[in-house]
mmCIF file of C-alpha atoms in Angstrom:
data_model
loop_
_atom_site.group_PDB
_atom_site.id
_atom_site.type_symbol
_atom_site.label_atom_id
_atom_site.label_comp_id
_atom_site.label_asym_id
_atom_site.label_seq_id
_atom_site.Cartn_x
_atom_site.Cartn_y
_atom_site.Cartn_z
ATOM 1 C CA MET A 14 250.355 -15.677 148.136
ATOM 2 C CA ALA A 15 246.866 -16.823 149.148
ATOM 3 C CA LYS A 16 245.983 -13.300 150.262
ATOM 4 C CA SER A 17 247.231 -11.847 146.980
ATOM 5 C CA ILE A 18 245.079 -14.288 144.992
ATOM 6 C CA GLU A 19 242.061 -13.492 147.160
ATOM 7 C CA GLU A 20 242.554 -9.740 146.666
ATOM 8 C CA SER A 21 242.877 -10.263 142.912
ATOM 9 C CA GLU A 22 239.624 -12.235 142.828
ATOM 10 C CA VAL A 23 237.854 -9.518 144.807
ATOM 11 C CA THR A 24 239.145 -6.905 142.372
ATOM 12 C CA GLN A 25 237.955 -8.897 139.373
ATOM 13 C CA ASP A 26 234.537 -9.456 140.946
ATOM 14 C CA ARG A 27 234.227 -5.739 141.650
ATOM 15 C CA ARG A 28 235.266 -4.855 138.105
ATOM 16 C CA ARG A 29 232.652 -7.229 136.701
ATOM 17 C CA ARG A 30 230.010 -5.703 138.940
ATOM 18 C CA ILE A 31 230.953 -2.181 137.852
ATOM 19 C CA VAL A 32 230.722 -3.212 134.200
ATOM 20 C CA GLU A 33 227.324 -4.863 134.704
ATOM 21 C CA VAL A 34 225.856 -1.864 136.522
ATOM 22 C CA ALA A 35 227.344 0.679 134.133
ATOM 23 C CA ALA A 36 226.100 -1.238 131.098
ATOM 24 C CA GLU A 37 222.560 -1.138 132.447
ATOM 25 C CA PHE A 38 222.778 2.591 133.147
ATOM 26 C CA PHE A 39 224.266 3.347 129.715
ATOM 27 C CA ALA A 40 221.632 1.257 127.935
ATOM 28 C CA GLN A 41 218.698 2.740 129.832
ATOM 29 C CA SER A 42 219.725 6.375 129.451
ATOM 30 C CA SER A 43 223.002 7.175 127.711
ATOM 31 C CA ILE A 44 226.738 7.271 128.286
ATOM 32 C CA SER A 45 226.946 11.041 128.598
ATOM 33 C CA SER A 46 224.021 11.330 131.020
ATOM 34 C CA THR A 47 225.332 8.621 133.356
ATOM 35 C CA THR A 48 227.719 9.804 136.052
ATOM 36 C CA VAL A 49 230.523 7.950 137.776
ATOM 37 C CA ARG A 50 228.810 8.798 141.053
ATOM 38 C CA GLU A 51 225.625 7.005 139.982
ATOM 39 C CA ILE A 52 227.600 3.923 139.015
ATOM 40 C CA GLY A 53 229.553 3.967 142.270
ATOM 41 C CA GLU A 54 226.442 4.323 144.409
ATOM 42 C CA ALA A 55 224.743 1.438 142.611
ATOM 43 C CA VAL A 56 227.793 -0.762 143.112
ATOM 44 C CA GLY A 57 228.170 0.317 146.732
ATOM 45 C CA ILE A 58 231.445 2.243 146.552
ATOM 46 C CA LEU A 59 232.437 5.905 146.543
ATOM 47 C CA SER A 60 232.871 7.443 143.108
ATOM 48 C CA GLY A 61 236.513 8.156 143.917
ATOM 49 C CA SER A 62 237.093 4.498 144.717
ATOM 50 C CA LEU A 63 235.726 3.505 141.317
ATOM 51 C CA TYR A 64 238.813 4.992 139.686
ATOM 52 C CA HIS A 65 240.833 2.321 141.444
ATOM 53 C CA TYR A 66 239.211 -0.166 139.072
ATOM 54 C CA PHE A 67 238.784 1.960 135.924
ATOM 55 C CA PRO A 68 240.681 5.152 135.045
ATOM 56 C CA SER A 69 237.616 6.769 133.458
ATOM 57 C CA LYS A 70 233.988 6.270 132.489
ATOM 58 C CA ASP A 71 235.081 5.769 128.888
ATOM 59 C CA ALA A 72 237.318 2.909 130.007
ATOM 60 C CA ILE A 73 234.196 1.150 131.287
ATOM 61 C CA VAL A 74 232.446 1.791 127.977
ATOM 62 C CA ASP A 75 235.474 0.379 126.181
ATOM 63 C CA GLU A 76 235.374 -2.848 128.181
ATOM 64 C CA ILE A 77 231.636 -3.298 127.645
ATOM 65 C CA MET A 78 231.809 -2.743 123.899
ATOM 66 C CA ALA A 79 235.051 -4.658 123.376
ATOM 67 C CA SER A 80 233.609 -7.763 125.024
ATOM 68 C CA PHE A 81 230.532 -7.625 122.801
ATOM 69 C CA LEU A 82 232.289 -6.842 119.529
ATOM 70 C CA ASP A 83 235.113 -9.335 120.117
ATOM 71 C CA ASP A 84 232.524 -12.057 120.635
ATOM 72 C CA LEU A 85 230.533 -10.927 117.603
ATOM 73 C CA THR A 86 233.467 -10.675 115.192
ATOM 74 C CA GLU A 87 234.776 -14.072 116.294
ATOM 75 C CA LYS A 88 231.392 -15.623 115.551
ATOM 76 C CA TYR A 89 231.197 -13.819 112.202
ATOM 77 C CA ALA A 90 234.666 -15.058 111.254
ATOM 78 C CA GLU A 91 233.555 -18.633 111.938
ATOM 79 C CA VAL A 92 230.535 -18.118 109.651
ATOM 80 C CA ILE A 93 232.648 -16.714 106.821
ATOM 81 C CA GLU A 94 235.192 -19.534 107.176
ATOM 82 C CA MET A 95 232.446 -22.145 106.685
ATOM 83 C CA LYS A 96 232.560 -21.335 102.936
ATOM 84 C CA GLY A 97 228.853 -22.008 102.469
ATOM 85 C CA ASN A 98 226.690 -20.327 99.865
ATOM 86 C CA ALA A 99 225.351 -16.798 100.358
ATOM 87 C CA VAL A 100 222.076 -17.934 101.917
ATOM 88 C CA GLN A 101 223.841 -20.226 104.384
ATOM 89 C CA GLN A 102 226.278 -17.505 105.344
ATOM 90 C CA LEU A 103 223.562 -14.890 105.781
ATOM 91 C CA ARG A 104 221.637 -17.325 107.958
ATOM 92 C CA GLY A 105 224.821 -17.884 109.942
ATOM 93 C CA LEU A 106 225.287 -14.145 110.498
ATOM 94 C CA VAL A 107 221.711 -13.819 111.748
ATOM 95 C CA HIS A 108 222.148 -16.696 114.201
ATOM 96 C CA ALA A 109 225.540 -15.387 115.354
ATOM 97 C CA SER A 110 224.126 -11.905 115.874
ATOM 98 C CA LEU A 111 221.209 -13.066 117.989
ATOM 99 C CA GLU A 112 223.398 -15.424 119.979
ATOM 100 C CA SER A 113 225.814 -12.609 120.775
ATOM 101 C CA THR A 114 223.203 -9.955 121.517
ATOM 102 C CA SER A 115 221.411 -12.365 123.831
ATOM 103 C CA THR A 116 224.597 -12.451 125.915
ATOM 104 C CA HIS A 117 225.566 -8.799 125.489
ATOM 105 C CA GLY A 118 222.142 -7.161 125.315
ATOM 106 C CA HIS A 119 223.076 -3.913 127.026
ATOM 107 C CA ALA A 120 226.111 -3.485 124.774
ATOM 108 C CA ALA A 121 223.960 -3.851 121.669
ATOM 109 C CA GLU A 122 221.612 -1.156 122.980
ATOM 110 C CA ILE A 123 224.520 1.115 123.870
ATOM 111 C CA TYR A 124 225.841 0.811 120.350
ATOM 112 C CA GLN A 125 222.479 1.696 118.832
ATOM 113 C CA ASN A 126 221.873 4.581 121.242
ATOM 114 C CA ASP A 127 225.363 6.070 121.430
ATOM 115 C CA ILE A 128 227.007 5.280 118.119
ATOM 116 C CA ASN A 129 227.853 8.961 117.570
ATOM 117 C CA TYR A 130 229.504 9.185 120.994
ATOM 118 C CA ILE A 131 231.619 6.128 120.205
ATOM 119 C CA ARG A 132 232.314 7.110 116.610
ATOM 120 C CA ASN A 133 233.516 10.620 117.437
ATOM 121 C CA SER A 134 235.970 9.750 120.198
ATOM 122 C CA PRO A 135 239.602 8.771 119.443
ATOM 123 C CA ARG A 136 239.447 6.812 122.705
ATOM 124 C CA PHE A 137 237.349 4.195 120.937
ATOM 125 C CA ALA A 138 239.550 3.651 117.867
ATOM 126 C CA ASP A 139 239.776 -0.102 118.534
ATOM 127 C CA ILE A 140 235.999 -0.299 118.894
ATOM 128 C CA GLN A 141 235.560 1.586 115.634
ATOM 129 C CA ASP A 142 237.854 -0.942 113.924
ATOM 130 C CA LYS A 143 235.672 -3.784 115.224
ATOM 131 C CA VAL A 144 232.558 -2.026 113.927
ATOM 132 C CA ILE A 145 234.194 -1.936 110.495
ATOM 133 C CA GLU A 146 234.829 -5.685 110.771
ATOM 134 C CA VAL A 147 231.145 -6.226 111.547
ATOM 135 C CA ARG A 148 230.066 -4.203 108.533
ATOM 136 C CA THR A 149 232.621 -5.900 106.278
ATOM 137 C CA ALA A 150 231.330 -9.363 107.199
ATOM 138 C CA TRP A 151 227.746 -8.474 106.265
ATOM 139 C CA ILE A 152 228.646 -6.590 103.087
ATOM 140 C CA THR A 153 230.978 -9.380 101.941
ATOM 141 C CA VAL A 154 228.176 -11.950 102.224
ATOM 142 C CA LEU A 155 225.561 -9.669 100.646
ATOM 143 C CA ASP A 156 227.796 -8.564 97.769
ATOM 144 C CA GLY A 157 228.805 -12.163 97.138
ATOM 145 C CA GLY A 158 225.158 -13.162 96.940
ATOM 146 C CA VAL A 159 224.408 -10.374 94.489
ATOM 147 C CA ALA A 160 227.413 -11.310 92.360
ATOM 148 C CA ASP A 161 226.371 -14.967 92.018
ATOM 149 C CA GLY A 162 222.717 -14.133 91.437
ATOM 150 C CA THR A 163 221.444 -15.386 94.794
ATOM 151 C CA PHE A 164 220.318 -11.954 95.984
ATOM 152 C CA ARG A 165 218.601 -9.236 93.986
ATOM 153 C CA SER A 166 220.780 -6.502 92.560
ATOM 154 C CA ASP A 167 218.261 -3.654 92.487
ATOM 155 C CA VAL A 168 218.561 -2.873 96.214
ATOM 156 C CA ALA A 169 221.844 -1.547 97.572
ATOM 157 C CA THR A 170 223.633 -3.945 99.891
ATOM 158 C CA TRP A 171 224.529 -1.151 102.331
ATOM 159 C CA LEU A 172 220.805 -0.536 102.799
ATOM 160 C CA VAL A 173 220.078 -4.227 103.333
ATOM 161 C CA TYR A 174 222.947 -4.416 105.831
ATOM 162 C CA HIS A 175 221.637 -1.554 107.960
ATOM 163 C CA LEU A 176 218.064 -2.866 107.911
ATOM 164 C CA LEU A 177 219.138 -6.374 108.876
ATOM 165 C CA ARG A 178 221.653 -5.388 111.533
ATOM 166 C CA ASP A 179 219.433 -2.848 113.260
ATOM 167 C CA SER A 180 216.344 -5.042 113.246
ATOM 168 C CA ILE A 181 218.319 -7.964 114.690
ATOM 169 C CA TRP A 182 220.327 -6.063 117.293
ATOM 170 C CA LEU A 183 217.300 -4.180 118.558
ATOM 171 C CA THR A 184 215.416 -7.364 119.398
ATOM 172 C CA VAL A 185 217.142 -7.031 122.789
ATOM 173 C CA ARG A 186 214.635 -4.280 123.588
ATOM 174 C CA TRP A 187 211.539 -6.433 123.263
ATOM 175 C CA PHE A 188 212.279 -10.131 122.811
ATOM 176 C CA LYS A 189 211.961 -12.459 125.785
ATOM 177 C CA THR A 190 213.044 -16.040 125.270
ATOM 178 C CA SER A 191 210.849 -18.913 126.447
ATOM 179 C CA GLU A 192 210.839 -22.700 126.379
ATOM 180 C CA ARG A 193 208.569 -22.635 123.330
ATOM 181 C CA TYR A 194 210.373 -19.873 121.446
ATOM 182 C CA ASP A 195 214.071 -19.225 121.941
ATOM 183 C CA TYR A 196 216.720 -17.206 120.126
ATOM 184 C CA SER A 197 217.324 -19.977 117.608
ATOM 185 C CA ALA A 198 213.640 -19.963 116.648
ATOM 186 C CA LEU A 199 213.716 -16.171 116.385
ATOM 187 C CA ALA A 200 216.756 -16.385 114.122
ATOM 188 C CA GLU A 201 215.013 -18.842 111.808
ATOM 189 C CA ASP A 202 211.908 -16.663 111.561
ATOM 190 C CA CYS A 203 214.058 -13.612 110.848
ATOM 191 C CA CYS A 204 215.744 -15.534 108.033
ATOM 192 C CA ARG A 205 212.386 -16.562 106.587
ATOM 193 C CA ILE A 206 211.182 -12.970 106.537
ATOM 194 C CA PHE A 207 214.444 -11.537 105.220
ATOM 195 C CA LEU A 208 214.918 -14.161 102.538
ATOM 196 C CA ARG A 209 211.333 -15.015 101.530
ATOM 197 C CA GLY A 210 209.489 -11.849 102.485
ATOM 198 C CA PHE A 211 206.180 -11.586 104.297
ATOM 199 C CA VAL A 212 203.828 -11.715 101.314
ATOM 200 C CA ALA A 213 202.132 -14.985 100.445
ATOM 201 C CA PRO A 214 202.889 -16.610 97.069
ATOM 202 C CA GLY A 215 200.675 -15.360 94.251
ATOM 203 C CA VAL A 216 200.077 -11.889 95.671
ATOM 204 C CA ASP A 217 200.516 -9.196 93.005
ATOM 205 C CA LEU A 218 203.550 -7.065 93.796
ATOM 206 C CA ASP A 219 204.132 -5.604 90.334
ATOM 207 C CA PHE A 220 203.680 -2.079 91.665
ATOM 208 C CA LEU A 221 206.972 -2.453 93.550
ATOM 209 C CA ASP A 222 208.784 -2.679 90.222
ATOM 210 C CA GLN A 223 207.644 0.759 89.080
ATOM 211 C CA PRO A 224 210.429 3.298 88.423
ATOM 212 C CA ARG A 225 211.318 5.278 91.534
ATOM 213 C CA GLU A 226 212.960 8.592 92.121
ATOM 214 C CA GLY A 227 216.388 8.791 93.698
ATOM 215 C CA SER A 228 219.303 6.409 93.621
ATOM 216 C CA PHE A 229 220.689 3.792 95.954
ATOM 217 C CA ALA A 230 224.134 3.925 94.436
#
């Protein structure tokens, strides 16, 4: 029994190591350009032995993305359940996003870099469902804010969603936390910019209200 438990722990440790190494490779280059051999060599095992832990490269991708999106959607659900106003909920989504991406940074980059790879493969149907949950959480909060007059109605919520999500998720590429400025502080500054803008009070912005070509419908 003790030997069986020890072997199971070794297997789990090796799986975690494979996931960590693969996530870094996928984030730095891409899923398609990363080979099983490269992952195996970095972990210290033969590529053939890697299939003892994962049946395919896509299975590794699935585990990486599922861990990230499960964490993210759980945090989003908690924000929505708080039943706060639109501003409070949007602030909650920003904080939840940065908290999750700080833990799953490589996964966030993989999503941004390889969304078409993930979107076009039936293998990732569960991941695609989670992505829909992510989008639904943001759109629900944004649409609710527009409906009650909290948010402006002249900019499409799908556009706001993409701008907010991408700008937040991609902070993993450049942001480094410190004792003086952590992810919570970053989240608050993001909220200030998103909700108040970057222009000082009194600055003339009337030109932004001029009629524009095209439609955001």
